[in-house]
Every structure is written in structure tokens, then in C-alpha cells.
């Protein structure tokens, strides 16, 4: 990113809530504190159709400016390149100066233009220094300080003006990863720490299991904070989500009841958590029965759930869950569960493990059904002669998960602002209206009230219904009911939900902001001859400035600010019309393609749905990334517009005649332009094109 093209959005000092005492120009760490200044009054708040996702702050009060980034030192001692606002691209945690500056920037630039905040955990440092081990008291104290800072950031003199929905991270507890079933002391303590954020009528369920929800738009939209530590396969304190005594099982029962309640009220939901349900052909983060239930629940409540947002992994990406992989029988406590051959993903996401994971994602995406399969449907949505492979005209076979990059500068600190559709609800009462007026009584479902038991007809999708009919036709028998209550599916004839079709509350796109710490810290002079050895790192990462010395004896940072890294609204390579499942399925399919002569030719005839991309020239869309003519040629071949299946076949035959393609390396790892663009953002613009090509 060149400075000439950077779009800097600076915080105006006179408007800031001051989180630090003076400008952080030395190695000192400052106490999180603040004085509140003006914000929009209750009468001025209105829906903006925007919300903030912030994750993985990892504040470290032991961080020392100009210390070493080496392993077991972790920016706590010695002399080295650790900058005022963090040691970017290293495994060091965040200085408090970075947390303070981030919240101050949010106060000045975002606070008055967002409707709510999702905060997906890990607000304590890692246990990276044997000389300064973590302990429970320190972890809880830091979480209290961060919670207080969030309250200050999003409040006026009367209290919160924007609802904040937090969730647990695996490093917010001690020992990390391990949380025993509730009620327990940890849950009780966080119930106090997050008292301002958790609705009073949700505190009982939170104390019981660490889960709750907030109606961020009263009677319209709720954000569900899931306790993903009870799904996490590295939590030695739990087993699975199949046995009724397990907290994961109980959390799904709670979620089933609450989502049904929202459906009955005509409301929608966003699900958030810390550890995402990442799952490739070889690795996974969740215990398998938890993944199975989650995928089933989302399929059954696809008319209710808007989106799912997570953190933990630090890299910017998304993935798809395939409902064809649902196996209800395997999730029962009394069933003989299939042996799961997937390995657990690495405990912390090193560069090497992230690289392997992204490569596996791409390999999975290469096998996705061609999104033009929806051409096998007529205008009424009925099937033609060919089998529909993507789950109908709205791709309801799949579900979408967004994983946000972190504040902790393993790459560059990052914030994400989503925009959602508020057509027709622009003047609806806000969360603040309800809180300040104290008009409404609690609308939560009483804890002791259960919905009627649901029948087997709630099986997840068209394919399962087909299997039932097929079995009944052959044997005249009805399949055994599952050993748990399967949620009801959407009513027959219901329109697609907001995850699948643009409508009020559906996600339209997002803008991603990042802080270029190399520029802001102003410590390191770039060495054009430096070697790029980051891809070989298997463990601790000391960062791209390892071994370098700061150019100033005393820190001389530039003014802190976030800039736009990219936005889905005008990204001419991603070409996303919105954030519906089908749009991201198309993108995943494109990323999965290679330019190998044997690969299936990608057809983007859906571009005609949005005229704004018809004349786009993609040659100038990626700054600091130069592509060869050969790569452009490959990309063009991957993106051919078509008017139908017959035309596709004609173009395939035509391209196959008299034209030879040149490739470097195997086709599986071909560095197409869109793949490099995806990797660039996955690592938050911290890596050069040559480094990315090495993948």
C-alpha cells in the first residue's frame, strides 16, 4: 500500500474520549481510563444499517516498546523492533497503547454511525513468556478493564448508547481452552464483568452456560452470543454435543428453543462466537457432533439466521458448511458414531498452519458445484431435467461463516464494519429507545418454558426428504427418529431467509479497516534486500522485522489511524453484489479454480445481474501486486460470460483448439489472480506478491 493512495481517517483529538494520559511516546503502558464526551442523544439515535465486528485484542500490560520479538521474550524484555503500537507480523500480543488508540479512533469515527457491536473474545494475553506466566486473577482483571473501556467508548453520560455483545475466547479463561460445565465460578465472574452488556432477563442462562442474546433492534434482530468453548475440541473439560448431560447439548437445546421463539415473533438472528466451526477434509476446530448439530440447526432455521461471525483464527476469510454432510444418526448419545478422521487444528494459528488451512480450503472449493447449476431451474424454481446441486435457486444446500481478522497485530490490526439492509425499517425504535424509555417488558422466553416436542418432519433439507421417500418406497419402513428433538424447518412455501436472498436485515457488504503499524510506529527502515523467510515458520513468529534495531533511540510514532484496506462494495476482483450465501459460493468457486488445461472452465454469467461490473477493468485493482500477462490470460480464461449451457460447451471446445497453456508448478497450487487477492487480504496486506506466490 503506497502512502499516496492510502485513505487515512484520522482521529480528531478534541473529539476523542481520552483513554491514555498523553501521547504514548515511550515504552510505558497506560492504564485504560476515559472521560466521556458528547455523543448523539437518545432522541438523535437512529438506525444506520451498520455494525462493528471487533475481535482478539489480546492486550498485554507487560509489553515493552523497543523490546525483542524473539520466542520466550514476547516483547517483554531485551532490545529489538517492538513498536509503540505493536510488533506487526509477530506473535507478540497487543500493547495497551494499541487498544487505547483503537477505541479512541472508534469513538471519533464509528461510534455515532453504527447500530451495535459484536466483540468475539480473547481479551487477555497469551501465555508466551515463562518468566511471566499467566494466572486467573490477571486474566479476569484485564477483561474487566477492557469491558470498562468498551463501556466508556460506547456510552454517553447516561450509559450505553450502542449495544455491545461480547463472547468468550479460549484465552479468557485459565487454564486456556478448558471450561468446565456451568454453573461455575468463571461464568459467575463474567456475569459480573459483562453486567452492562447482558440483558437482565438473560443472566440466568449466562450463569448456567455462558450463552445469551441481545435484541439489538427490538422485535426485529437479535445477536446470539454462543459459548463456543463448549464446542471446541481442545476443551478437555467437556466431551461432545451428543449426550444430554454435556453443556454443548444443553446449549443447542437452548438455541433451538430461542430460535423457534424468534421465528414465532417474525424476528431474525445473527450468531456470534469465538472459535469458528472451521472444518476441512483433514482438520477441524469443533468436536464433530457439535459441528453436525450446528449445521443441522442452521439448516432448519435458515429463514431466521442472517449470518454467523467468529474470530480466533486471525486471518480474514470465510467458509461454507455443506448440509449434505449432515448425519443425524451420528449425533445421538446412543448411536454408534462414525470414527472421525479429522485432526484438531493447531492450538494457535502459526503462519505455516494458516497456509496449510487456506490451501485445504481452496482444494475443497475446487470441488464445489458450478454455481450456474441454478440454470437447471425454471422461473418458478421447479427443477428441470438435471439434478440441482446447490440447494435450489438460493443455494440453500450451503451455509456461510465469516471469520474476522484480529486487533492483535499478528498481521495488521483490523476492524470490520458490516452494512445491512434497513429498507422499510429505517424509523423503527432502536435499542437505545427501548432501554432509555423502559417501555417494554421482557420478551425473552421464560427459562422453564419449553416449546412442544417437534416431530421428525423437521429433517434438514431436500436431500434428506428424498432419502426418506426412497427408503420408504423400497422397504415400506419409516426411519428411526433421531435421539434428540430436531428443530422445525421453515414453513412450506416460506420465502428464502436473509442469508440467502436480499431483504431487510440481510448483509449487503463490509468495509475493512486496518492500521499500517510499519508506517505508524516509524521505527524500521525497509531493507529492499531482506529475505522473505516467513513461510517456513512452524512455531513462534518473531515478525518481519526480526533482528532489526529501531532507527530512533526514543520512539517517534506517527499519528495513529485506521485506513480502508478494502470494501466488498467496489472490489473489482471479488465482484460481490451482496453477502448472501450464493454470492460467496460463487466467489469460493472462482477462488477454487486453477488455470490447468484439465480444470473446469469457470463461467460468470451471473455478472449480468449487476450492471456496475460490466465494463470494469480489473488490471488496476490490486496495489503493490503486479501480475504477468500470462496470469491475466489465465484469469480471463477462468471468467467467461455465457448465456447458457450450450454456449458454455461451444466456448470450451473453441478454447481447447490450437491453444497451449504454460504453467509453473502443479495445477493444484496455481497462483491465479483471485487466489492471490484472497491471500493478500487473508494476511491483511502484510505480504508481498512474491511471498504469496510461494504458497
XYZ file of C-alpha atoms in Angstrom, residues 11 15-17 38-41 44-48 50-53 102-117 150 152-156 160-163 417:
44
model
C -8.970 10.662 14.877
C -13.396 14.757 19.855
C -11.768 11.764 21.476
C -12.652 10.081 24.705
C -20.521 14.240 23.765
C -22.366 11.699 21.690
C -25.690 11.738 19.979
C -28.518 11.962 22.477
C -30.852 11.609 17.805
C -30.047 7.910 17.546
C -31.496 6.138 14.557
C -30.769 3.006 12.587
C -27.793 3.358 10.274
C -24.112 -0.655 10.044
C -22.450 -2.601 12.841
C -18.891 -3.202 14.035
C -17.105 -6.533 14.420
C -8.172 1.731 18.573
C -11.036 2.592 20.904
C -10.286 6.301 20.576
C -10.413 6.001 16.783
C -13.715 4.134 17.023
C -15.098 6.902 19.241
C -14.206 9.570 16.710
C -15.042 7.708 13.502
C -17.577 4.925 14.072
C -19.481 5.284 17.327
C -22.219 7.570 16.017
C -22.757 5.688 12.759
C -23.204 2.087 13.932
C -26.178 0.300 15.468
C -24.410 -2.350 17.557
C -21.054 -4.021 18.241
C -15.845 -0.648 25.865
C -16.735 4.185 28.033
C -16.326 4.055 24.266
C -19.974 3.317 23.524
C -21.655 5.423 26.227
C -22.808 8.932 26.935
C -24.539 2.759 26.771
C -25.887 4.248 23.553
C -24.851 1.275 21.406
C -25.427 -2.349 22.465
C -17.888 -2.668 9.608
